[in-house]
mmCIF file of N, CA and C in Angstrom:
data_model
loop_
_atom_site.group_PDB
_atom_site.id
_atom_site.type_symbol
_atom_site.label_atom_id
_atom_site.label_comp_id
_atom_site.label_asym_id
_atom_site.label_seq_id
_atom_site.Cartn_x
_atom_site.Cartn_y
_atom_site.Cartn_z
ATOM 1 N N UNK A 1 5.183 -6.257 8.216
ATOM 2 C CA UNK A 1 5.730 -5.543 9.357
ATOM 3 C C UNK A 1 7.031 -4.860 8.965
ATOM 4 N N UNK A 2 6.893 -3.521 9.187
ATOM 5 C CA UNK A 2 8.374 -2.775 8.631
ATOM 6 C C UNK A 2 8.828 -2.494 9.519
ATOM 7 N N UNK A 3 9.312 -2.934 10.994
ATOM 8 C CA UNK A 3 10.098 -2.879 11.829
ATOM 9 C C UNK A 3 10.928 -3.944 11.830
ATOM 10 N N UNK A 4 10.569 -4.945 11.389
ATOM 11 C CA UNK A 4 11.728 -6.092 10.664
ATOM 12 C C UNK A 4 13.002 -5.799 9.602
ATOM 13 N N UNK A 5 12.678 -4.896 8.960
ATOM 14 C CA UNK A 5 13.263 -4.145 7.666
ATOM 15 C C UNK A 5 14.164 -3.020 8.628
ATOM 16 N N UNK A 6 13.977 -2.746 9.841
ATOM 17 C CA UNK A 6 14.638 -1.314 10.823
ATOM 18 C C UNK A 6 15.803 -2.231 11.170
ATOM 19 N N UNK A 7 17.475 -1.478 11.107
ATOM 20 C CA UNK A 7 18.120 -1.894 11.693
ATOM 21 C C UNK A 7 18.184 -1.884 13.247
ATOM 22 N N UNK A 8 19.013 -2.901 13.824
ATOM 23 C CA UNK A 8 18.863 -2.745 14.985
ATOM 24 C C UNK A 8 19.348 -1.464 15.977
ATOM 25 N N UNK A 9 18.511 -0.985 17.396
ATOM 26 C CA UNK A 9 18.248 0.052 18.042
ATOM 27 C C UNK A 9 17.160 0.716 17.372
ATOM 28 N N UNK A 10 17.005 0.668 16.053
ATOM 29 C CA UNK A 10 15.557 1.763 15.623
ATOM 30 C C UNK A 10 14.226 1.343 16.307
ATOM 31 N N UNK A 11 14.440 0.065 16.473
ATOM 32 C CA UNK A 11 12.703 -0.307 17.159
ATOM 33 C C UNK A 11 13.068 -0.697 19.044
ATOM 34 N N UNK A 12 13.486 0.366 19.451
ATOM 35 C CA UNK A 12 14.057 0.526 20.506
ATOM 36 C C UNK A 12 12.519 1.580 20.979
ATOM 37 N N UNK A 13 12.474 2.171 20.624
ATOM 38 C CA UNK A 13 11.458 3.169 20.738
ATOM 39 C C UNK A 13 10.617 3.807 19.591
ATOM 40 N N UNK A 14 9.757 1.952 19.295
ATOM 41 C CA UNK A 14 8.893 2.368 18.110
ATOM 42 C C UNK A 14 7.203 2.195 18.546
ATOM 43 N N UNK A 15 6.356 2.589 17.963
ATOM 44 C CA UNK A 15 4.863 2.118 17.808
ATOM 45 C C UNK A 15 4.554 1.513 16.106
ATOM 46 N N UNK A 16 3.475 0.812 16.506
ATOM 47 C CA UNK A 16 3.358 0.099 15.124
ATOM 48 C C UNK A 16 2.111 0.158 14.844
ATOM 49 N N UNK A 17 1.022 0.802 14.312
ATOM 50 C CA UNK A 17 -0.443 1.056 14.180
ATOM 51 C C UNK A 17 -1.033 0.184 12.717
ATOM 52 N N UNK A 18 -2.308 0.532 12.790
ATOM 53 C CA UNK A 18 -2.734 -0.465 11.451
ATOM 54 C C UNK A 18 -3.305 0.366 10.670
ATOM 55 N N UNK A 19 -3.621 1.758 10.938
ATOM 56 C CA UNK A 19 -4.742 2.394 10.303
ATOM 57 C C UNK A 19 -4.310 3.760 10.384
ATOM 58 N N UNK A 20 -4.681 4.395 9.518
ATOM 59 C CA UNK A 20 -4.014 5.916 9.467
ATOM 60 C C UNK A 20 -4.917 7.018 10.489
ATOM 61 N N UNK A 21 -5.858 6.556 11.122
ATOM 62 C CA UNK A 21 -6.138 7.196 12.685
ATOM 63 C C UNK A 21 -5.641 6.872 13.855
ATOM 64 N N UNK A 22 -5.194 5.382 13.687
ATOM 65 C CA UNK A 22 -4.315 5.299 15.256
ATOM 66 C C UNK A 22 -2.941 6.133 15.106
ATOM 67 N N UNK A 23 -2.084 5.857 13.817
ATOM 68 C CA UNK A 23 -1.035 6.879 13.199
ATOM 69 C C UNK A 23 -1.633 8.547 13.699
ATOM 70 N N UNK A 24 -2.376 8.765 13.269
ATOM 71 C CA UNK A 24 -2.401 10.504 13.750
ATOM 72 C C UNK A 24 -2.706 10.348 15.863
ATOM 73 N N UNK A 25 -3.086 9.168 16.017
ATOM 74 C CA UNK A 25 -3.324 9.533 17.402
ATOM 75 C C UNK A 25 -2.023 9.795 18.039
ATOM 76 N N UNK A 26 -1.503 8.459 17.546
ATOM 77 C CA UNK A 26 0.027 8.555 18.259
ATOM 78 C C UNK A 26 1.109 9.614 18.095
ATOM 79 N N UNK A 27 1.022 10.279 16.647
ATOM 80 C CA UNK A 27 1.565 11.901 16.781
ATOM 81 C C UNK A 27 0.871 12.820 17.936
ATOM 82 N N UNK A 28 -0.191 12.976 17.659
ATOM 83 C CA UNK A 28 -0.707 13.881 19.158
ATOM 84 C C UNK A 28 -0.541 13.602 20.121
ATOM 85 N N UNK A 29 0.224 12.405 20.922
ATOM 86 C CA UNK A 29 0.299 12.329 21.546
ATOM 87 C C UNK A 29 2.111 11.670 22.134
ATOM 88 N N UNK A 30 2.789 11.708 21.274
ATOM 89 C CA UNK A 30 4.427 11.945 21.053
ATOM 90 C C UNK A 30 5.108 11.737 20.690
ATOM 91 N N UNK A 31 6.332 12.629 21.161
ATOM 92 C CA UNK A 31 7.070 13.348 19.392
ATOM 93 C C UNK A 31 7.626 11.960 18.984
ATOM 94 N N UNK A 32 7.230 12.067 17.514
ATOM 95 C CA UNK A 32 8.146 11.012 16.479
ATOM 96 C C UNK A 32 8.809 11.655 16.413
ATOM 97 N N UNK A 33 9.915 11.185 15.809
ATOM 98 C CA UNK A 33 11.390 11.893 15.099
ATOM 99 C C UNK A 33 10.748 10.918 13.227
ATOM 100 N N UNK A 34 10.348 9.937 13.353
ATOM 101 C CA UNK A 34 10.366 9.198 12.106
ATOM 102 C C UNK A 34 9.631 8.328 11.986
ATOM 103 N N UNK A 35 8.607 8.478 10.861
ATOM 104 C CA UNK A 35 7.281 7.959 10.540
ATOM 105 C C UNK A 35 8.092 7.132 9.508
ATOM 106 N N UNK A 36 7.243 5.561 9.172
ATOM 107 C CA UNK A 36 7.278 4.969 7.835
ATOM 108 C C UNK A 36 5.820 4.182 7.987
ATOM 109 N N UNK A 37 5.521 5.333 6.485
ATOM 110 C CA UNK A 37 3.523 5.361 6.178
ATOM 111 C C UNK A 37 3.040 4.256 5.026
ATOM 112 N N UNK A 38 2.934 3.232 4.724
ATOM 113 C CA UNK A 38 2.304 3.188 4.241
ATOM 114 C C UNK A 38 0.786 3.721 3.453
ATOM 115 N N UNK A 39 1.151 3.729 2.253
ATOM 116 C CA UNK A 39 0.153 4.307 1.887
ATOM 117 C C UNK A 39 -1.262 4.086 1.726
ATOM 118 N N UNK A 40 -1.464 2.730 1.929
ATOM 119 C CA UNK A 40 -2.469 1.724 2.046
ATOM 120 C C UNK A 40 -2.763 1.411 3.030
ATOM 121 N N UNK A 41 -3.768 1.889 4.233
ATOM 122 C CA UNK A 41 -4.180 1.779 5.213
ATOM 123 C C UNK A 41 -6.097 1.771 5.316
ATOM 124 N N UNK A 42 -6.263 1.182 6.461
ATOM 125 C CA UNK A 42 -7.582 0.882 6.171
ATOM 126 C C UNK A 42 -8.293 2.186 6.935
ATOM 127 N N UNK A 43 -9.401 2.563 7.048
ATOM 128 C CA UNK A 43 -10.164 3.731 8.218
ATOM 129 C C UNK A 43 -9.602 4.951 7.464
ATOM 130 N N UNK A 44 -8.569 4.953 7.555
ATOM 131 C CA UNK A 44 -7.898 6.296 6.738
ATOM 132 C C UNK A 44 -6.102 6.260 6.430
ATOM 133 N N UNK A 45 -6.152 6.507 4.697
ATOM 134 C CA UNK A 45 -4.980 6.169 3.945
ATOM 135 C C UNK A 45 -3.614 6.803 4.022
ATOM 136 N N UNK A 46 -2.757 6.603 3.538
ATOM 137 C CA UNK A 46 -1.458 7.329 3.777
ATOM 138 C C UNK A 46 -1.708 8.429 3.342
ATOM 139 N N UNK A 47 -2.297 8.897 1.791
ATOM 140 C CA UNK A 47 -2.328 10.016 1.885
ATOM 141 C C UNK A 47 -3.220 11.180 2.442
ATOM 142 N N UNK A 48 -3.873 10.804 3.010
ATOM 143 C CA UNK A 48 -4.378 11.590 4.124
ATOM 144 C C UNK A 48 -3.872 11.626 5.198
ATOM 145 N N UNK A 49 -3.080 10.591 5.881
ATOM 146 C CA UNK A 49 -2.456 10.817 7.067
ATOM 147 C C UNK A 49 -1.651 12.561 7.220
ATOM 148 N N UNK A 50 -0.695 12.146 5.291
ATOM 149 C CA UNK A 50 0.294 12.850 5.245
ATOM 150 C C UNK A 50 -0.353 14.378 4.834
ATOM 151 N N UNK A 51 -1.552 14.833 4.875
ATOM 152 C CA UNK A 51 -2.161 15.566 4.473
ATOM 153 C C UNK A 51 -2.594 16.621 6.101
ATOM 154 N N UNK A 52 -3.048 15.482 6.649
ATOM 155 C CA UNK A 52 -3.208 15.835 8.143
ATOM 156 C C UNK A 52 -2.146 16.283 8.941
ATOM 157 N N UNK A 53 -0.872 15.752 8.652
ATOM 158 C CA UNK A 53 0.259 15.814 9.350
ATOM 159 C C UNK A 53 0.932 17.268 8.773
ATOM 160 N N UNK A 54 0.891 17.426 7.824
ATOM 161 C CA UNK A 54 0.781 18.941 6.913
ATOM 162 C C UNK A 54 0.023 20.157 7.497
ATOM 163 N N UNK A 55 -1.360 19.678 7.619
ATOM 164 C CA UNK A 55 -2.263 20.510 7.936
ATOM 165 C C UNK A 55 -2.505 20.908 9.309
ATOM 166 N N UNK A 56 -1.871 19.852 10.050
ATOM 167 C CA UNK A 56 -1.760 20.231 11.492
ATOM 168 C C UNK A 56 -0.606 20.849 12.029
ATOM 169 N N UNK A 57 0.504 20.917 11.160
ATOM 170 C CA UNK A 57 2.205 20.932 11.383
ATOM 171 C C UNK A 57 2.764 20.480 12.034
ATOM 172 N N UNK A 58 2.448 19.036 12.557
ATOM 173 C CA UNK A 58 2.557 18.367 13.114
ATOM 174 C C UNK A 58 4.606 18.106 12.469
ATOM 175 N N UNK A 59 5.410 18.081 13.654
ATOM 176 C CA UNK A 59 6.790 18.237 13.303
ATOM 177 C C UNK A 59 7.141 16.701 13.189
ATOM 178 N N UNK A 60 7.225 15.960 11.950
ATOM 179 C CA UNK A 60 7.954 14.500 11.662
ATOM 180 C C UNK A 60 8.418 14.544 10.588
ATOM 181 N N UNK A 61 9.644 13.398 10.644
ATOM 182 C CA UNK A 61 9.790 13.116 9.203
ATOM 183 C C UNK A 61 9.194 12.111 8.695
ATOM 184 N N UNK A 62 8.895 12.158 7.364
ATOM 185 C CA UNK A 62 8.082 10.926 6.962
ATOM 186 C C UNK A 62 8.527 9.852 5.530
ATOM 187 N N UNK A 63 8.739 8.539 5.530
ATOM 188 C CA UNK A 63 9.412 7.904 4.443
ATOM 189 C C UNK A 63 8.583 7.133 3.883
ATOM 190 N N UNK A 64 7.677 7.018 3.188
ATOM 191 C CA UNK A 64 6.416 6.378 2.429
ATOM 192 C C UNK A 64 7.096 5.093 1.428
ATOM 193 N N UNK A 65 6.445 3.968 2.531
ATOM 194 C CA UNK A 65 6.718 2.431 2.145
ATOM 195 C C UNK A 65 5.621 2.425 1.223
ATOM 196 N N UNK A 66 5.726 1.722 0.026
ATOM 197 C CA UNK A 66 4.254 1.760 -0.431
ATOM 198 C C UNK A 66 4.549 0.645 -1.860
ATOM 199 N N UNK A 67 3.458 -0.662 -2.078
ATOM 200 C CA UNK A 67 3.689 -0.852 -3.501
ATOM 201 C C UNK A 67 3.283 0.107 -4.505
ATOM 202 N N UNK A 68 2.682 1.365 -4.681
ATOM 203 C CA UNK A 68 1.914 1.962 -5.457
ATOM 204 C C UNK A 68 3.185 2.965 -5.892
ATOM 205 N N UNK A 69 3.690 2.327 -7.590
ATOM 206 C CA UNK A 69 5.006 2.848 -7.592
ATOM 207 C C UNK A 69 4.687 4.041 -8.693
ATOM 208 N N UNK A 70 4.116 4.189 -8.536
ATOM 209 C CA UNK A 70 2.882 5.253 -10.120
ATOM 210 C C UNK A 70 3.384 6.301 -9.861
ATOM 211 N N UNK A 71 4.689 6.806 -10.755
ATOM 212 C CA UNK A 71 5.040 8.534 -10.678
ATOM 213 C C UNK A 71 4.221 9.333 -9.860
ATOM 214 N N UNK A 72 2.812 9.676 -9.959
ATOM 215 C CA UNK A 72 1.779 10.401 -9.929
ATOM 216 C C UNK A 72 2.167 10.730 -7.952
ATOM 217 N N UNK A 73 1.953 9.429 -8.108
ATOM 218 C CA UNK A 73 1.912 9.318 -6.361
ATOM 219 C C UNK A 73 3.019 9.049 -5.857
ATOM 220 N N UNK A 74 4.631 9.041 -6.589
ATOM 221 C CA UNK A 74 5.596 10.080 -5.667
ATOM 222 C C UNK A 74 5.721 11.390 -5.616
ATOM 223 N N UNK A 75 5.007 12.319 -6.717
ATOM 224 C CA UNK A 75 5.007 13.728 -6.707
ATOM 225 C C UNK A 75 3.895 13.731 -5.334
ATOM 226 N N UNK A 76 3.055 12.947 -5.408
ATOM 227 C CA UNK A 76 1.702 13.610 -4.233
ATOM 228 C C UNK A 76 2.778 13.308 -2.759
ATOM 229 N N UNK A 77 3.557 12.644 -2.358
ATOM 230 C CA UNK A 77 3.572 12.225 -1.368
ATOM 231 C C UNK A 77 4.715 13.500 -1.044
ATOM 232 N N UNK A 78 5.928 13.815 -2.234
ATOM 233 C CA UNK A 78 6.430 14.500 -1.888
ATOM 234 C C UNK A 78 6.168 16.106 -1.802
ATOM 235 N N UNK A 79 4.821 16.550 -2.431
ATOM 236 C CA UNK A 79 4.623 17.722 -1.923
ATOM 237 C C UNK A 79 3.501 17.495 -0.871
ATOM 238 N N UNK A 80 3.362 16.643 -0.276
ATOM 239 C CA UNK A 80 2.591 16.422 1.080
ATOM 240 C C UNK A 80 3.932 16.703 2.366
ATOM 241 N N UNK A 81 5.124 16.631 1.781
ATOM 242 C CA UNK A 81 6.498 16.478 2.527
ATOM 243 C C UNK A 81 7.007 15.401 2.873
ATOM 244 N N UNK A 82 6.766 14.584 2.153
ATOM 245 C CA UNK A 82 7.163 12.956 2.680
ATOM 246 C C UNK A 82 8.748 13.239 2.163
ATOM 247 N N UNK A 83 9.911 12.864 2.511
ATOM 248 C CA UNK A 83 11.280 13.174 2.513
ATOM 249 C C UNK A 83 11.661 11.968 1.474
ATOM 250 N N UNK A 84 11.097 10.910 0.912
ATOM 251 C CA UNK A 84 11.253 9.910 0.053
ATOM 252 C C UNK A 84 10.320 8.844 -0.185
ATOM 253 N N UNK A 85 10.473 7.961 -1.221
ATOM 254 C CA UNK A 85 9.070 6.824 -1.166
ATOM 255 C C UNK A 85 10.453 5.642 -1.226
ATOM 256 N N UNK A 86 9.925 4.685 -0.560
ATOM 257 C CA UNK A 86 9.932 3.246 -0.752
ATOM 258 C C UNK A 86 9.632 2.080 -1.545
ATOM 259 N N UNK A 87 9.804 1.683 -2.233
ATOM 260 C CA UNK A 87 9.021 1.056 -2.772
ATOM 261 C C UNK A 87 8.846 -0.892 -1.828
ATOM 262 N N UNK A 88 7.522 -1.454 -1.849
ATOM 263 C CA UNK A 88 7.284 -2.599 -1.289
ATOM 264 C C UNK A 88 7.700 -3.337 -2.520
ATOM 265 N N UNK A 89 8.161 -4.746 -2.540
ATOM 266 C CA UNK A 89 8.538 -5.431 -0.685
ATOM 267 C C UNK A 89 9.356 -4.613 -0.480
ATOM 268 N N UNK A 90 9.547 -4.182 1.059
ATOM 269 C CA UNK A 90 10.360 -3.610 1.495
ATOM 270 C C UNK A 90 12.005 -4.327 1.807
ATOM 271 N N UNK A 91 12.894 -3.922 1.001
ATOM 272 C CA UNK A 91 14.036 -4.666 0.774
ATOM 273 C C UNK A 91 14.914 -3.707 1.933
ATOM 274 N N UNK A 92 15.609 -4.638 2.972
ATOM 275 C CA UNK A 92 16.117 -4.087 4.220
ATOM 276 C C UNK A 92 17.567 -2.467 3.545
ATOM 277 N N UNK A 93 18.089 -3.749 2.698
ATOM 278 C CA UNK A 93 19.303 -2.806 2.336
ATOM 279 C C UNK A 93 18.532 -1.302 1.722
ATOM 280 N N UNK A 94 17.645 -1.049 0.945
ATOM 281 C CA UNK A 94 16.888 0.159 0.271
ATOM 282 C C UNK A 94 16.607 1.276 1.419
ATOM 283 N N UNK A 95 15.788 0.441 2.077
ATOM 284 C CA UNK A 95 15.636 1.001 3.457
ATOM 285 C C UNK A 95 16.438 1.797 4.195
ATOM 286 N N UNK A 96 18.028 1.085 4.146
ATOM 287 C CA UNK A 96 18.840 1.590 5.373
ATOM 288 C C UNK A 96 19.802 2.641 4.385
ATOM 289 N N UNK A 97 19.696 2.444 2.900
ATOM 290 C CA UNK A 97 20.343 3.325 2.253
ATOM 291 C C UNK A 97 19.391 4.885 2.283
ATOM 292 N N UNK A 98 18.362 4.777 2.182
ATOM 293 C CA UNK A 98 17.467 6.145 2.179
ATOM 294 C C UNK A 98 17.329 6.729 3.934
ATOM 295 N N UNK A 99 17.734 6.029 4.960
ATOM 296 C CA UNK A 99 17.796 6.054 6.267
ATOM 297 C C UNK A 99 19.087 6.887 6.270
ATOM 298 N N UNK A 100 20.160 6.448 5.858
ATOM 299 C CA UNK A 100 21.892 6.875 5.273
ATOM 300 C C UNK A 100 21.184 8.030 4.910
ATOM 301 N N UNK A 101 20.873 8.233 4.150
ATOM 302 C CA UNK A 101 20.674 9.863 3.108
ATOM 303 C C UNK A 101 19.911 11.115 3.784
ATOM 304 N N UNK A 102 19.253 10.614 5.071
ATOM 305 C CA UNK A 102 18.847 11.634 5.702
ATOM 306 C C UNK A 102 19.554 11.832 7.031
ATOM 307 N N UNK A 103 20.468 11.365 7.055
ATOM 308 C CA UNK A 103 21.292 11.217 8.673
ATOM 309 C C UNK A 103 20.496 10.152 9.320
ATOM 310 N N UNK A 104 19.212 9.670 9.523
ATOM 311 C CA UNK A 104 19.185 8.828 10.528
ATOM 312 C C UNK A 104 20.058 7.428 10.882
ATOM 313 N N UNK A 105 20.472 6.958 9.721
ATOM 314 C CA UNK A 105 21.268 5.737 10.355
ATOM 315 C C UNK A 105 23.491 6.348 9.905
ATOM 316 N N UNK A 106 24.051 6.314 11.053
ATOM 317 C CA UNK A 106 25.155 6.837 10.818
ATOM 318 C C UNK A 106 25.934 5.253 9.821
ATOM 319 N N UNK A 107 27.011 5.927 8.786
ATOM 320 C CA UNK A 107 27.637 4.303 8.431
ATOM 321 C C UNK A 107 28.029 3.297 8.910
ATOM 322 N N UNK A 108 28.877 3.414 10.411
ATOM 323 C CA UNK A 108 29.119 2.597 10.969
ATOM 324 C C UNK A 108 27.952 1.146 11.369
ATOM 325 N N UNK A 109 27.094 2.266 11.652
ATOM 326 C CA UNK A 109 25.417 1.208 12.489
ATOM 327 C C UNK A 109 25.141 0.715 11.141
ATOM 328 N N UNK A 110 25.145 1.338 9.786
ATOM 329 C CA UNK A 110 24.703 0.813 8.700
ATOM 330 C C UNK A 110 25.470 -0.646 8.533
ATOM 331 N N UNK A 111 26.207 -0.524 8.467
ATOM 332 C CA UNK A 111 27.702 -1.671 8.094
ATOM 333 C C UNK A 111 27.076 -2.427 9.182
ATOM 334 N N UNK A 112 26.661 -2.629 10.411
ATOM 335 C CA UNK A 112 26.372 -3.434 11.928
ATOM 336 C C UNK A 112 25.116 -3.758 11.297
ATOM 337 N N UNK A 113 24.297 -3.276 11.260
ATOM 338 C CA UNK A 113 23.218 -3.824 10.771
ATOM 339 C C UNK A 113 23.048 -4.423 9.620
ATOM 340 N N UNK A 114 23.781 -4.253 8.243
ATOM 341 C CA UNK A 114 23.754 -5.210 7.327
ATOM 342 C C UNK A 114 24.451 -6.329 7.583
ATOM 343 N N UNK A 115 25.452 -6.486 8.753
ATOM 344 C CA UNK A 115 26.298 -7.679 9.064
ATOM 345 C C UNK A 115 25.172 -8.685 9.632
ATOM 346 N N UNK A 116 23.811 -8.203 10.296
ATOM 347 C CA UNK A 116 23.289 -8.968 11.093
ATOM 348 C C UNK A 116 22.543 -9.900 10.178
#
């Protein structure tokens, strides 16, 4: 579960799916500001999600949690537009530093949330 790894307020207004079709349902139906895809999903995989989400222009950002640390497949994810990869286990501090680097978590909340 990578809403455990979210500092606190991020899962204030989150969804949590298992499969990379409930993931595209819940874009069509409202706005994310911020996806974290695993790439390993069952029914249909991260990189197709992120392929779909491309192909539809569907407007998110996206941060790809994933053990699959194979060069190959951070170039695929990032010209799919994924804004960074993750690597699993998902280590909280990694997380909130690549969160830092895109504006979503400001320093202060960073510093609050690593205190917790």
């Amino acid at each position: 579960m990578m809403t455990q790894s979210l500092p606190a307020g991020f899962t204030n207004n989150t969804f949590e799916v298992t499969n990379g079709v409930d993931a595209l349902e819940v874009l069509a139906h409202h706005p994310i500001d911020l996806m974290l895809l695993d790439l390993t999903m069952p029914v249909l995989g991260g990189l197709s999600v992120l392929s779909e989400i491309k192909r539809r222009g569907l407007e998110t950002f996206v941060i790809v949690v994933s053990g699959n640390i194979q060069p190959i497949s951070h170039r695929k994810v990032a010209s799919l537009g994924a804004l960074d990869f993750v690597p699993k286990p998902l280590e909280s501090k990694r997380l909130h530093e690549v969160l830092k680097k895109f504006g979503f978590l400001e320093p202060q909340k960073e510093a609050d949330a690593l205190a917790m």
